[in-house]
């Protein structure tokens, strides 16, 4: 009924458990906050915000890792105890859940990619033209309330990346220039 457990399997399981714990710690410490900040940018009232369509992938990748870990544990338990019908049922349900999970991921990423710019436009933001602010970022786009901000060299100097603290510093500079 049961098989011998390979030591490599045990080491790999412990290693993956530590990875899952570390990713969960990161998500609780920073990941969810970063995603919430990105989602709420259009309603922030700042003169300059940054749109990064890949930001929803942070919590999604965490959830995928947790899901894969659970599927792996159940799959391994099924290999050890092959005659257990409860494990087979659990694996079948996890397979069904993975399809729903994949559809949910596609919907969330697509909705963010479409809805965020619409929400920002309704809040009075407009995207900066190409080769102005954040021209060195592959996926990030600067959105501003006044298009002249896009051509401000001082703001371009401060806005080196799309991190939240950098965006706040750029907004402080914009506010100090308007006074």
Short mmCIF file of N, CA and C in Angstrom, two decimals:
data_model
loop_
_atom_site.label_atom_id
_atom_site.label_comp_id
_atom_site.label_asym_id
_atom_site.label_seq_id
_atom_site.Cartn_x
_atom_site.Cartn_y
_atom_site.Cartn_z
N UNK A 1 0.80 -1.19 0.00
CA UNK A 1 0.00 0.00 0.00
C UNK A 1 0.85 1.27 0.00
N UNK A 2 1.93 1.29 0.74
CA UNK A 2 2.76 2.50 0.75
C UNK A 2 4.11 2.18 0.14
N UNK A 3 4.75 3.24 -0.37
CA UNK A 3 6.06 3.09 -0.99
C UNK A 3 7.10 3.76 -0.12
N UNK A 4 8.35 3.42 -0.38
CA UNK A 4 9.43 4.10 0.32
C UNK A 4 9.52 5.53 -0.20
N UNK A 5 9.79 6.45 0.69
CA UNK A 5 9.88 7.86 0.32
C UNK A 5 11.34 8.19 0.07
N UNK A 6 11.61 8.75 -1.08
CA UNK A 6 12.96 9.13 -1.46
C UNK A 6 13.39 10.36 -0.66
N UNK A 7 14.65 10.41 -0.23
CA UNK A 7 15.12 11.55 0.56
C UNK A 7 15.14 12.83 -0.27
N UNK A 8 15.38 12.71 -1.58
CA UNK A 8 15.33 13.89 -2.44
C UNK A 8 13.94 14.52 -2.39
N UNK A 9 12.91 13.68 -2.39
CA UNK A 9 11.54 14.19 -2.31
C UNK A 9 11.34 14.97 -1.01
N UNK A 10 11.83 14.44 0.08
CA UNK A 10 11.68 15.13 1.36
C UNK A 10 12.43 16.47 1.36
N UNK A 11 13.64 16.49 0.85
CA UNK A 11 14.40 17.75 0.78
C UNK A 11 13.71 18.76 -0.13
N UNK A 12 13.21 18.28 -1.27
CA UNK A 12 12.53 19.18 -2.19
C UNK A 12 11.25 19.74 -1.57
N UNK A 13 10.52 18.91 -0.84
CA UNK A 13 9.30 19.37 -0.18
C UNK A 13 9.62 20.42 0.88
N UNK A 14 10.64 20.19 1.67
CA UNK A 14 11.03 21.17 2.69
C UNK A 14 11.49 22.47 2.04
N UNK A 15 12.27 22.36 0.97
CA UNK A 15 12.72 23.56 0.26
C UNK A 15 11.53 24.35 -0.28
N UNK A 16 10.59 23.66 -0.93
CA UNK A 16 9.41 24.34 -1.46
C UNK A 16 8.56 24.93 -0.35
N UNK A 17 8.51 24.27 0.78
CA UNK A 17 7.78 24.83 1.92
C UNK A 17 8.41 26.15 2.35
N UNK A 18 9.73 26.22 2.40
CA UNK A 18 10.41 27.47 2.74
C UNK A 18 10.17 28.55 1.69
N UNK A 19 10.14 28.16 0.41
CA UNK A 19 9.85 29.12 -0.65
C UNK A 19 8.43 29.68 -0.49
N UNK A 20 7.48 28.82 -0.21
CA UNK A 20 6.10 29.25 -0.02
C UNK A 20 5.99 30.17 1.19
N UNK A 21 6.67 29.84 2.28
CA UNK A 21 6.65 30.70 3.47
C UNK A 21 7.30 32.04 3.17
N UNK A 22 8.42 32.05 2.47
CA UNK A 22 9.10 33.31 2.14
C UNK A 22 8.24 34.17 1.22
N UNK A 23 7.62 33.57 0.22
CA UNK A 23 6.74 34.34 -0.68
C UNK A 23 5.53 34.88 0.06
N UNK A 24 4.98 34.10 0.97
CA UNK A 24 3.85 34.58 1.77
C UNK A 24 4.28 35.74 2.64
N UNK A 25 5.45 35.66 3.24
CA UNK A 25 5.96 36.76 4.05
C UNK A 25 6.13 38.02 3.19
N UNK A 26 6.69 37.86 1.99
CA UNK A 26 6.84 39.00 1.09
C UNK A 26 5.49 39.60 0.74
N UNK A 27 4.53 38.76 0.41
CA UNK A 27 3.21 39.26 0.03
C UNK A 27 2.55 40.00 1.18
N UNK A 28 2.65 39.48 2.39
CA UNK A 28 2.04 40.16 3.52
C UNK A 28 2.78 41.44 3.86
N UNK A 29 4.08 41.46 3.65
CA UNK A 29 4.89 42.63 3.99
C UNK A 29 4.79 43.73 2.94
N UNK A 30 4.75 43.36 1.67
CA UNK A 30 4.88 44.37 0.63
C UNK A 30 4.00 44.16 -0.60
N UNK A 31 3.83 42.95 -1.02
CA UNK A 31 3.18 42.66 -2.30
C UNK A 31 1.75 43.16 -2.41
N UNK A 32 0.94 42.90 -1.38
CA UNK A 32 -0.45 43.35 -1.43
C UNK A 32 -0.53 44.87 -1.39
N UNK A 33 0.35 45.49 -0.62
CA UNK A 33 0.36 46.96 -0.54
C UNK A 33 0.74 47.58 -1.88
N UNK A 34 1.76 47.04 -2.54
CA UNK A 34 2.14 47.56 -3.85
C UNK A 34 1.01 47.42 -4.87
N UNK A 35 0.33 46.30 -4.83
CA UNK A 35 -0.78 46.08 -5.76
C UNK A 35 -1.93 47.04 -5.47
N UNK A 36 -2.21 47.29 -4.20
CA UNK A 36 -3.28 48.22 -3.84
C UNK A 36 -2.93 49.65 -4.25
N UNK A 37 -1.67 50.03 -4.05
CA UNK A 37 -1.24 51.38 -4.46
C UNK A 37 -1.39 51.53 -5.97
N UNK A 38 -0.94 50.54 -6.72
CA UNK A 38 -1.04 50.60 -8.18
C UNK A 38 -2.50 50.69 -8.62
N UNK A 39 -3.36 49.92 -7.99
CA UNK A 39 -4.77 49.92 -8.36
C UNK A 39 -5.44 51.26 -8.03
N UNK A 40 -5.03 51.90 -6.94
CA UNK A 40 -5.67 53.15 -6.50
C UNK A 40 -5.01 54.41 -7.04
N UNK A 41 -3.99 54.29 -7.85
CA UNK A 41 -3.34 55.47 -8.41
C UNK A 41 -4.32 56.45 -9.07
N UNK A 42 -5.24 55.99 -9.93
CA UNK A 42 -6.10 56.96 -10.62
C UNK A 42 -6.97 57.80 -9.68
N UNK A 43 -7.24 57.31 -8.48
CA UNK A 43 -8.06 58.06 -7.53
C UNK A 43 -7.21 58.79 -6.50
N UNK A 44 -5.91 58.84 -6.69
CA UNK A 44 -5.02 59.39 -5.67
C UNK A 44 -4.97 60.91 -5.65
N UNK A 45 -5.29 61.55 -6.76
CA UNK A 45 -5.22 63.01 -6.82
C UNK A 45 -3.82 63.54 -7.07
N UNK A 46 -2.86 62.67 -7.33
CA UNK A 46 -1.50 63.09 -7.63
C UNK A 46 -1.44 63.66 -9.05
N UNK A 47 -0.47 64.51 -9.30
CA UNK A 47 -0.31 65.09 -10.64
C UNK A 47 0.30 64.10 -11.61
N UNK A 48 1.05 63.15 -11.09
CA UNK A 48 1.76 62.16 -11.91
C UNK A 48 1.53 60.80 -11.28
N UNK A 49 1.08 59.84 -12.07
CA UNK A 49 0.93 58.45 -11.62
C UNK A 49 1.59 57.55 -12.67
N UNK A 50 1.80 56.31 -12.30
CA UNK A 50 2.47 55.36 -13.20
C UNK A 50 1.59 54.13 -13.36
N UNK A 51 1.41 53.72 -14.61
CA UNK A 51 0.65 52.51 -14.91
C UNK A 51 1.61 51.40 -15.30
N UNK A 52 1.53 50.31 -14.56
CA UNK A 52 2.33 49.12 -14.87
C UNK A 52 1.36 47.95 -15.02
N UNK A 53 1.10 47.49 -16.22
CA UNK A 53 0.11 46.43 -16.41
C UNK A 53 0.52 45.09 -15.82
N UNK A 54 1.77 44.92 -15.48
CA UNK A 54 2.23 43.64 -14.93
C UNK A 54 2.10 43.56 -13.42
N UNK A 55 1.69 44.64 -12.75
CA UNK A 55 1.61 44.63 -11.30
C UNK A 55 0.62 43.61 -10.74
N UNK A 56 -0.51 43.33 -11.39
CA UNK A 56 -1.40 42.30 -10.84
C UNK A 56 -0.75 40.92 -10.81
N UNK A 57 0.35 40.74 -11.52
CA UNK A 57 1.00 39.44 -11.53
C UNK A 57 1.70 39.12 -10.21
N UNK A 58 1.94 40.13 -9.38
CA UNK A 58 2.59 39.86 -8.09
C UNK A 58 1.71 38.97 -7.22
N UNK A 59 0.48 39.37 -6.88
CA UNK A 59 -0.34 38.46 -6.07
C UNK A 59 -0.75 37.20 -6.82
N UNK A 60 -0.90 37.30 -8.14
CA UNK A 60 -1.28 36.12 -8.91
C UNK A 60 -0.16 35.08 -8.90
N UNK A 61 1.09 35.53 -9.04
CA UNK A 61 2.20 34.57 -9.01
C UNK A 61 2.33 33.93 -7.64
N UNK A 62 2.04 34.70 -6.59
CA UNK A 62 2.04 34.12 -5.23
C UNK A 62 0.97 33.04 -5.13
N UNK A 63 -0.23 33.33 -5.62
CA UNK A 63 -1.32 32.36 -5.55
C UNK A 63 -1.00 31.11 -6.38
N UNK A 64 -0.37 31.30 -7.53
CA UNK A 64 0.02 30.16 -8.36
C UNK A 64 1.03 29.28 -7.63
N UNK A 65 1.97 29.90 -6.95
CA UNK A 65 2.98 29.14 -6.20
C UNK A 65 2.33 28.32 -5.09
N UNK A 66 1.41 28.95 -4.36
CA UNK A 66 0.71 28.22 -3.29
C UNK A 66 -0.10 27.07 -3.89
N UNK A 67 -0.80 27.34 -4.99
CA UNK A 67 -1.62 26.32 -5.64
C UNK A 67 -0.75 25.17 -6.14
N UNK A 68 0.38 25.49 -6.77
CA UNK A 68 1.27 24.44 -7.27
C UNK A 68 1.84 23.61 -6.13
N UNK A 69 2.14 24.25 -5.01
CA UNK A 69 2.66 23.53 -3.85
C UNK A 69 1.61 22.54 -3.33
N UNK A 70 0.37 22.98 -3.23
CA UNK A 70 -0.70 22.11 -2.73
C UNK A 70 -0.94 20.95 -3.70
N UNK A 71 -0.96 21.25 -5.00
CA UNK A 71 -1.15 20.19 -6.00
C UNK A 71 0.00 19.20 -5.93
N UNK A 72 1.23 19.69 -5.78
CA UNK A 72 2.39 18.81 -5.67
C UNK A 72 2.34 17.91 -4.45
N UNK A 73 1.92 18.47 -3.33
CA UNK A 73 1.81 17.66 -2.10
C UNK A 73 0.75 16.57 -2.28
N UNK A 74 -0.42 16.95 -2.80
CA UNK A 74 -1.47 15.95 -3.01
C UNK A 74 -1.06 14.91 -4.05
N UNK A 75 -0.37 15.33 -5.11
CA UNK A 75 0.11 14.38 -6.11
C UNK A 75 1.12 13.41 -5.53
N UNK A 76 2.00 13.92 -4.70
CA UNK A 76 2.99 13.05 -4.07
C UNK A 76 2.33 12.08 -3.10
N UNK A 77 1.37 12.59 -2.34
CA UNK A 77 0.65 11.70 -1.41
C UNK A 77 -0.11 10.63 -2.18
N UNK A 78 -0.64 10.99 -3.34
CA UNK A 78 -1.34 10.01 -4.17
C UNK A 78 -0.39 8.94 -4.68
N UNK A 79 0.85 9.32 -5.00
CA UNK A 79 1.84 8.34 -5.44
C UNK A 79 2.22 7.39 -4.31
N UNK A 80 2.26 7.92 -3.09
CA UNK A 80 2.63 7.07 -1.96
C UNK A 80 1.48 6.14 -1.58
N UNK A 81 0.28 6.68 -1.47
CA UNK A 81 -0.91 5.90 -1.11
C UNK A 81 -1.84 5.87 -2.31
N UNK A 82 -1.57 4.97 -3.25
CA UNK A 82 -2.30 4.93 -4.51
C UNK A 82 -3.75 4.47 -4.37
N UNK A 83 -4.08 3.76 -3.35
CA UNK A 83 -5.42 3.21 -3.22
C UNK A 83 -6.37 4.14 -2.46
N UNK A 84 -5.93 5.32 -2.09
CA UNK A 84 -6.77 6.21 -1.31
C UNK A 84 -7.70 7.00 -2.24
N UNK A 85 -8.99 6.72 -2.15
CA UNK A 85 -9.95 7.38 -3.04
C UNK A 85 -10.15 8.86 -2.68
N UNK A 86 -9.89 9.25 -1.46
CA UNK A 86 -10.04 10.65 -1.06
C UNK A 86 -8.97 11.52 -1.72
N UNK A 87 -7.77 10.98 -1.82
CA UNK A 87 -6.70 11.73 -2.50
C UNK A 87 -6.99 11.86 -3.99
N UNK A 88 -7.51 10.81 -4.59
CA UNK A 88 -7.86 10.88 -6.01
C UNK A 88 -8.96 11.92 -6.23
N UNK A 89 -9.94 11.97 -5.35
CA UNK A 89 -11.00 12.96 -5.45
C UNK A 89 -10.45 14.38 -5.26
N UNK A 90 -9.53 14.53 -4.31
CA UNK A 90 -8.93 15.85 -4.08
C UNK A 90 -8.14 16.30 -5.30
N UNK A 91 -7.39 15.40 -5.92
CA UNK A 91 -6.64 15.75 -7.14
C UNK A 91 -7.58 16.10 -8.29
N UNK A 92 -8.69 15.40 -8.39
CA UNK A 92 -9.67 15.71 -9.44
C UNK A 92 -10.25 17.11 -9.22
N UNK A 93 -10.58 17.43 -7.98
CA UNK A 93 -11.13 18.76 -7.66
C UNK A 93 -10.07 19.85 -7.87
N UNK A 94 -8.83 19.56 -7.54
CA UNK A 94 -7.77 20.54 -7.79
C UNK A 94 -7.58 20.77 -9.28
N UNK A 95 -7.74 19.73 -10.08
CA UNK A 95 -7.66 19.88 -11.54
C UNK A 95 -8.78 20.77 -12.06
N UNK A 96 -9.98 20.58 -11.54
CA UNK A 96 -11.09 21.44 -11.93
C UNK A 96 -10.86 22.88 -11.48
N UNK A 97 -10.34 23.03 -10.27
CA UNK A 97 -10.07 24.37 -9.74
C UNK A 97 -8.98 25.07 -10.54
N UNK A 98 -8.03 24.31 -11.08
CA UNK A 98 -6.95 24.94 -11.85
C UNK A 98 -7.48 25.58 -13.13
N UNK A 99 -8.50 24.99 -13.74
CA UNK A 99 -9.10 25.59 -14.93
C UNK A 99 -9.78 26.91 -14.55
N UNK A 100 -10.54 26.91 -13.48
CA UNK A 100 -11.20 28.13 -13.01
C UNK A 100 -10.14 29.17 -12.62
N UNK A 101 -9.10 28.72 -11.99
CA UNK A 101 -8.02 29.61 -11.56
C UNK A 101 -7.36 30.27 -12.77
N UNK A 102 -7.10 29.50 -13.81
CA UNK A 102 -6.49 30.05 -15.02
C UNK A 102 -7.40 31.08 -15.68
N UNK A 103 -8.68 30.79 -15.78
CA UNK A 103 -9.63 31.74 -16.37
C UNK A 103 -9.67 33.01 -15.53
N UNK A 104 -9.66 32.88 -14.23
CA UNK A 104 -9.67 34.03 -13.34
C UNK A 104 -8.43 34.90 -13.53
N UNK A 105 -7.28 34.27 -13.70
CA UNK A 105 -6.03 35.01 -13.93
C UNK A 105 -6.13 35.81 -15.23
N UNK A 106 -6.59 35.19 -16.29
CA UNK A 106 -6.72 35.88 -17.57
C UNK A 106 -7.68 37.05 -17.45
N UNK A 107 -8.80 36.86 -16.76
CA UNK A 107 -9.78 37.93 -16.60
C UNK A 107 -9.21 39.08 -15.79
N UNK A 108 -8.53 38.78 -14.68
CA UNK A 108 -7.99 39.84 -13.82
C UNK A 108 -6.92 40.66 -14.55
N UNK A 109 -5.99 40.00 -15.21
CA UNK A 109 -4.93 40.72 -15.92
C UNK A 109 -5.52 41.53 -17.08
N UNK A 110 -6.44 40.95 -17.82
CA UNK A 110 -7.07 41.68 -18.93
C UNK A 110 -7.88 42.86 -18.43
N UNK A 111 -8.64 42.65 -17.37
CA UNK A 111 -9.46 43.73 -16.83
C UNK A 111 -8.59 44.88 -16.33
N UNK A 112 -7.49 44.55 -15.69
CA UNK A 112 -6.59 45.60 -15.22
C UNK A 112 -5.99 46.36 -16.40
N UNK A 113 -5.61 45.64 -17.43
CA UNK A 113 -4.98 46.27 -18.60
C UNK A 113 -5.96 47.19 -19.33
N UNK A 114 -7.25 46.86 -19.30
CA UNK A 114 -8.25 47.68 -19.97
C UNK A 114 -8.85 48.72 -19.03
N UNK A 115 -9.18 48.32 -17.82
CA UNK A 115 -9.92 49.19 -16.90
C UNK A 115 -9.07 50.31 -16.30
N UNK A 116 -7.80 50.03 -16.02
CA UNK A 116 -6.97 51.05 -15.37
C UNK A 116 -6.85 52.31 -16.24
N UNK A 117 -6.51 52.20 -17.52
CA UNK A 117 -6.44 53.41 -18.34
C UNK A 117 -7.79 54.15 -18.46
N UNK A 118 -8.88 53.40 -18.52
CA UNK A 118 -10.20 54.04 -18.59
C UNK A 118 -10.47 54.81 -17.30
N UNK A 119 -10.18 54.18 -16.19
CA UNK A 119 -10.38 54.83 -14.89
C UNK A 119 -9.49 56.06 -14.76
N UNK A 120 -8.25 55.96 -15.21
CA UNK A 120 -7.34 57.10 -15.14
C UNK A 120 -7.82 58.24 -16.05
N UNK A 121 -8.30 57.91 -17.22
CA UNK A 121 -8.81 58.94 -18.14
C UNK A 121 -10.01 59.67 -17.56
N UNK A 122 -10.89 58.93 -16.91
CA UNK A 122 -12.05 59.55 -16.28
C UNK A 122 -11.66 60.41 -15.08
N UNK A 123 -10.50 60.14 -14.51
CA UNK A 123 -10.02 60.95 -13.38
C UNK A 123 -9.19 62.14 -13.84
N UNK A 124 -9.06 62.34 -15.15
CA UNK A 124 -8.36 63.50 -15.68
C UNK A 124 -6.91 63.27 -16.05
N UNK A 125 -6.47 62.03 -16.08
CA UNK A 125 -5.09 61.73 -16.45
C UNK A 125 -5.00 61.44 -17.94
N UNK A 126 -3.82 61.69 -18.47
CA UNK A 126 -3.54 61.33 -19.87
C UNK A 126 -2.12 60.76 -19.94
N UNK A 127 -1.89 59.80 -20.82
CA UNK A 127 -0.56 59.19 -20.88
C UNK A 127 0.46 60.15 -21.50
N UNK A 128 1.68 60.05 -21.00
CA UNK A 128 2.76 60.85 -21.59
C UNK A 128 3.13 60.27 -22.96
N UNK A 129 3.51 61.14 -23.89
CA UNK A 129 3.95 60.63 -25.20
C UNK A 129 5.20 59.76 -25.07
N UNK A 130 5.46 58.98 -26.07
CA UNK A 130 6.66 58.14 -26.08
C UNK A 130 7.91 59.00 -25.97
N UNK A 131 8.93 58.43 -25.37
CA UNK A 131 10.25 59.04 -25.23
C UNK A 131 10.23 60.30 -24.37
N UNK A 132 9.29 60.38 -23.41
CA UNK A 132 9.31 61.48 -22.46
C UNK A 132 9.61 60.89 -21.08
N UNK A 133 8.66 60.90 -20.17
CA UNK A 133 8.89 60.33 -18.85
C UNK A 133 8.90 58.81 -18.90
N UNK A 134 9.76 58.21 -18.11
CA UNK A 134 9.91 56.75 -18.02
C UNK A 134 10.21 56.11 -19.36
N UNK A 135 10.98 56.78 -20.19
CA UNK A 135 11.32 56.22 -21.50
C UNK A 135 12.23 55.01 -21.40
N UNK A 136 12.85 54.82 -20.24
CA UNK A 136 13.74 53.67 -20.06
C UNK A 136 13.03 52.46 -19.45
N UNK A 137 11.76 52.59 -19.09
CA UNK A 137 10.99 51.48 -18.53
C UNK A 137 10.27 50.74 -19.66
N UNK A 138 10.33 49.42 -19.64
CA UNK A 138 9.72 48.63 -20.70
C UNK A 138 8.19 48.63 -20.64
N UNK A 139 7.64 48.45 -19.44
CA UNK A 139 6.20 48.26 -19.32
C UNK A 139 5.49 49.42 -18.64
N UNK A 140 6.20 50.27 -17.92
CA UNK A 140 5.56 51.35 -17.17
C UNK A 140 5.29 52.55 -18.07
N UNK A 141 4.17 53.21 -17.81
CA UNK A 141 3.77 54.40 -18.55
C UNK A 141 3.41 55.48 -17.54
N UNK A 142 3.93 56.67 -17.75
CA UNK A 142 3.58 57.80 -16.89
C UNK A 142 2.28 58.43 -17.38
N UNK A 143 1.40 58.72 -16.44
CA UNK A 143 0.13 59.39 -16.72
C UNK A 143 0.11 60.68 -15.90
N UNK A 144 -0.31 61.78 -16.51
CA UNK A 144 -0.25 63.08 -15.86
C UNK A 144 -1.58 63.83 -16.02
N UNK A 145 -1.77 64.82 -15.14
CA UNK A 145 -2.96 65.67 -15.25
C UNK A 145 -2.71 66.84 -16.18
N UNK A 146 -1.45 67.20 -16.37
CA UNK A 146 -1.07 68.29 -17.27
C UNK A 146 0.04 67.78 -18.18
N UNK A 147 -0.17 67.83 -19.47
CA UNK A 147 0.77 67.23 -20.43
C UNK A 147 2.15 67.90 -20.38
N UNK A 148 2.23 69.11 -19.89
CA UNK A 148 3.53 69.80 -19.79
C UNK A 148 4.47 69.11 -18.81
N UNK A 149 3.91 68.37 -17.86
CA UNK A 149 4.73 67.64 -16.90
C UNK A 149 5.60 66.61 -17.62
N UNK A 150 5.09 66.05 -18.70
CA UNK A 150 5.83 65.03 -19.46
C UNK A 150 7.12 65.57 -20.04
N UNK A 151 7.17 66.86 -20.31
CA UNK A 151 8.33 67.47 -20.96
C UNK A 151 9.20 68.24 -19.97
N UNK A 152 8.96 68.06 -18.68
CA UNK A 152 9.72 68.74 -17.64
C UNK A 152 10.99 67.93 -17.36
N UNK A 153 12.15 68.52 -17.65
CA UNK A 153 13.42 67.81 -17.48
C UNK A 153 13.73 67.49 -16.01
N UNK A 154 13.33 68.37 -15.10
CA UNK A 154 13.58 68.13 -13.67
C UNK A 154 12.77 66.92 -13.19
N UNK A 155 11.53 66.83 -13.62
CA UNK A 155 10.71 65.68 -13.26
C UNK A 155 11.29 64.41 -13.87
N UNK A 156 11.77 64.50 -15.09
CA UNK A 156 12.39 63.35 -15.75
C UNK A 156 13.63 62.87 -14.99
N UNK A 157 14.37 63.83 -14.44
CA UNK A 157 15.57 63.48 -13.66
C UNK A 157 15.19 62.76 -12.37
N UNK A 158 14.14 63.22 -11.70
CA UNK A 158 13.72 62.61 -10.43
C UNK A 158 13.06 61.25 -10.67
N UNK A 159 12.27 61.15 -11.73
CA UNK A 159 11.51 59.93 -12.00
C UNK A 159 12.39 58.92 -12.76
N UNK A 160 13.30 58.31 -12.04
CA UNK A 160 14.23 57.35 -12.64
C UNK A 160 13.59 55.97 -12.87
N UNK A 161 12.61 55.64 -12.02
CA UNK A 161 11.94 54.34 -12.13
C UNK A 161 10.48 54.51 -11.71
N UNK A 162 9.76 53.42 -11.67
CA UNK A 162 8.33 53.49 -11.39
C UNK A 162 7.97 53.14 -9.95
N UNK A 163 8.95 53.12 -9.05
CA UNK A 163 8.67 52.81 -7.65
C UNK A 163 7.81 53.90 -7.03
N UNK A 164 6.99 53.51 -6.08
CA UNK A 164 6.04 54.42 -5.46
C UNK A 164 6.73 55.62 -4.82
N UNK A 165 7.85 55.38 -4.12
CA UNK A 165 8.57 56.47 -3.46
C UNK A 165 9.10 57.47 -4.49
N UNK A 166 9.55 56.98 -5.62
CA UNK A 166 10.06 57.86 -6.68
C UNK A 166 8.92 58.69 -7.27
N UNK A 167 7.77 58.08 -7.44
CA UNK A 167 6.60 58.81 -7.96
C UNK A 167 6.20 59.90 -6.97
N UNK A 168 6.25 59.60 -5.67
CA UNK A 168 5.92 60.62 -4.67
C UNK A 168 6.92 61.77 -4.69
N UNK A 169 8.21 61.45 -4.85
CA UNK A 169 9.23 62.51 -4.95
C UNK A 169 8.99 63.38 -6.18
N UNK A 170 8.65 62.77 -7.28
CA UNK A 170 8.36 63.54 -8.50
C UNK A 170 7.14 64.43 -8.30
N UNK A 171 6.14 63.92 -7.60
CA UNK A 171 4.95 64.74 -7.33
C UNK A 171 5.27 65.90 -6.39
N UNK A 172 6.15 65.68 -5.42
CA UNK A 172 6.57 66.78 -4.54
C UNK A 172 7.28 67.86 -5.36
N UNK A 173 8.12 67.46 -6.29
CA UNK A 173 8.80 68.42 -7.16
C UNK A 173 7.80 69.19 -8.01
N UNK A 174 6.82 68.49 -8.56
CA UNK A 174 5.80 69.16 -9.38
C UNK A 174 5.02 70.17 -8.55
N UNK A 175 4.65 69.79 -7.32
CA UNK A 175 3.90 70.71 -6.45
C UNK A 175 4.76 71.92 -6.08
N UNK A 176 6.06 71.71 -5.83
CA UNK A 176 6.92 72.83 -5.47
C UNK A 176 7.13 73.77 -6.66
N UNK A 177 7.10 73.25 -7.87
CA UNK A 177 7.24 74.09 -9.06
C UNK A 177 6.00 74.92 -9.34
N UNK A 178 4.83 74.42 -8.94
CA UNK A 178 3.58 75.13 -9.18
C UNK A 178 3.33 76.23 -8.14
N UNK A 179 4.08 76.22 -7.05
CA UNK A 179 3.87 77.25 -6.01
C UNK A 179 4.66 78.48 -6.26
#
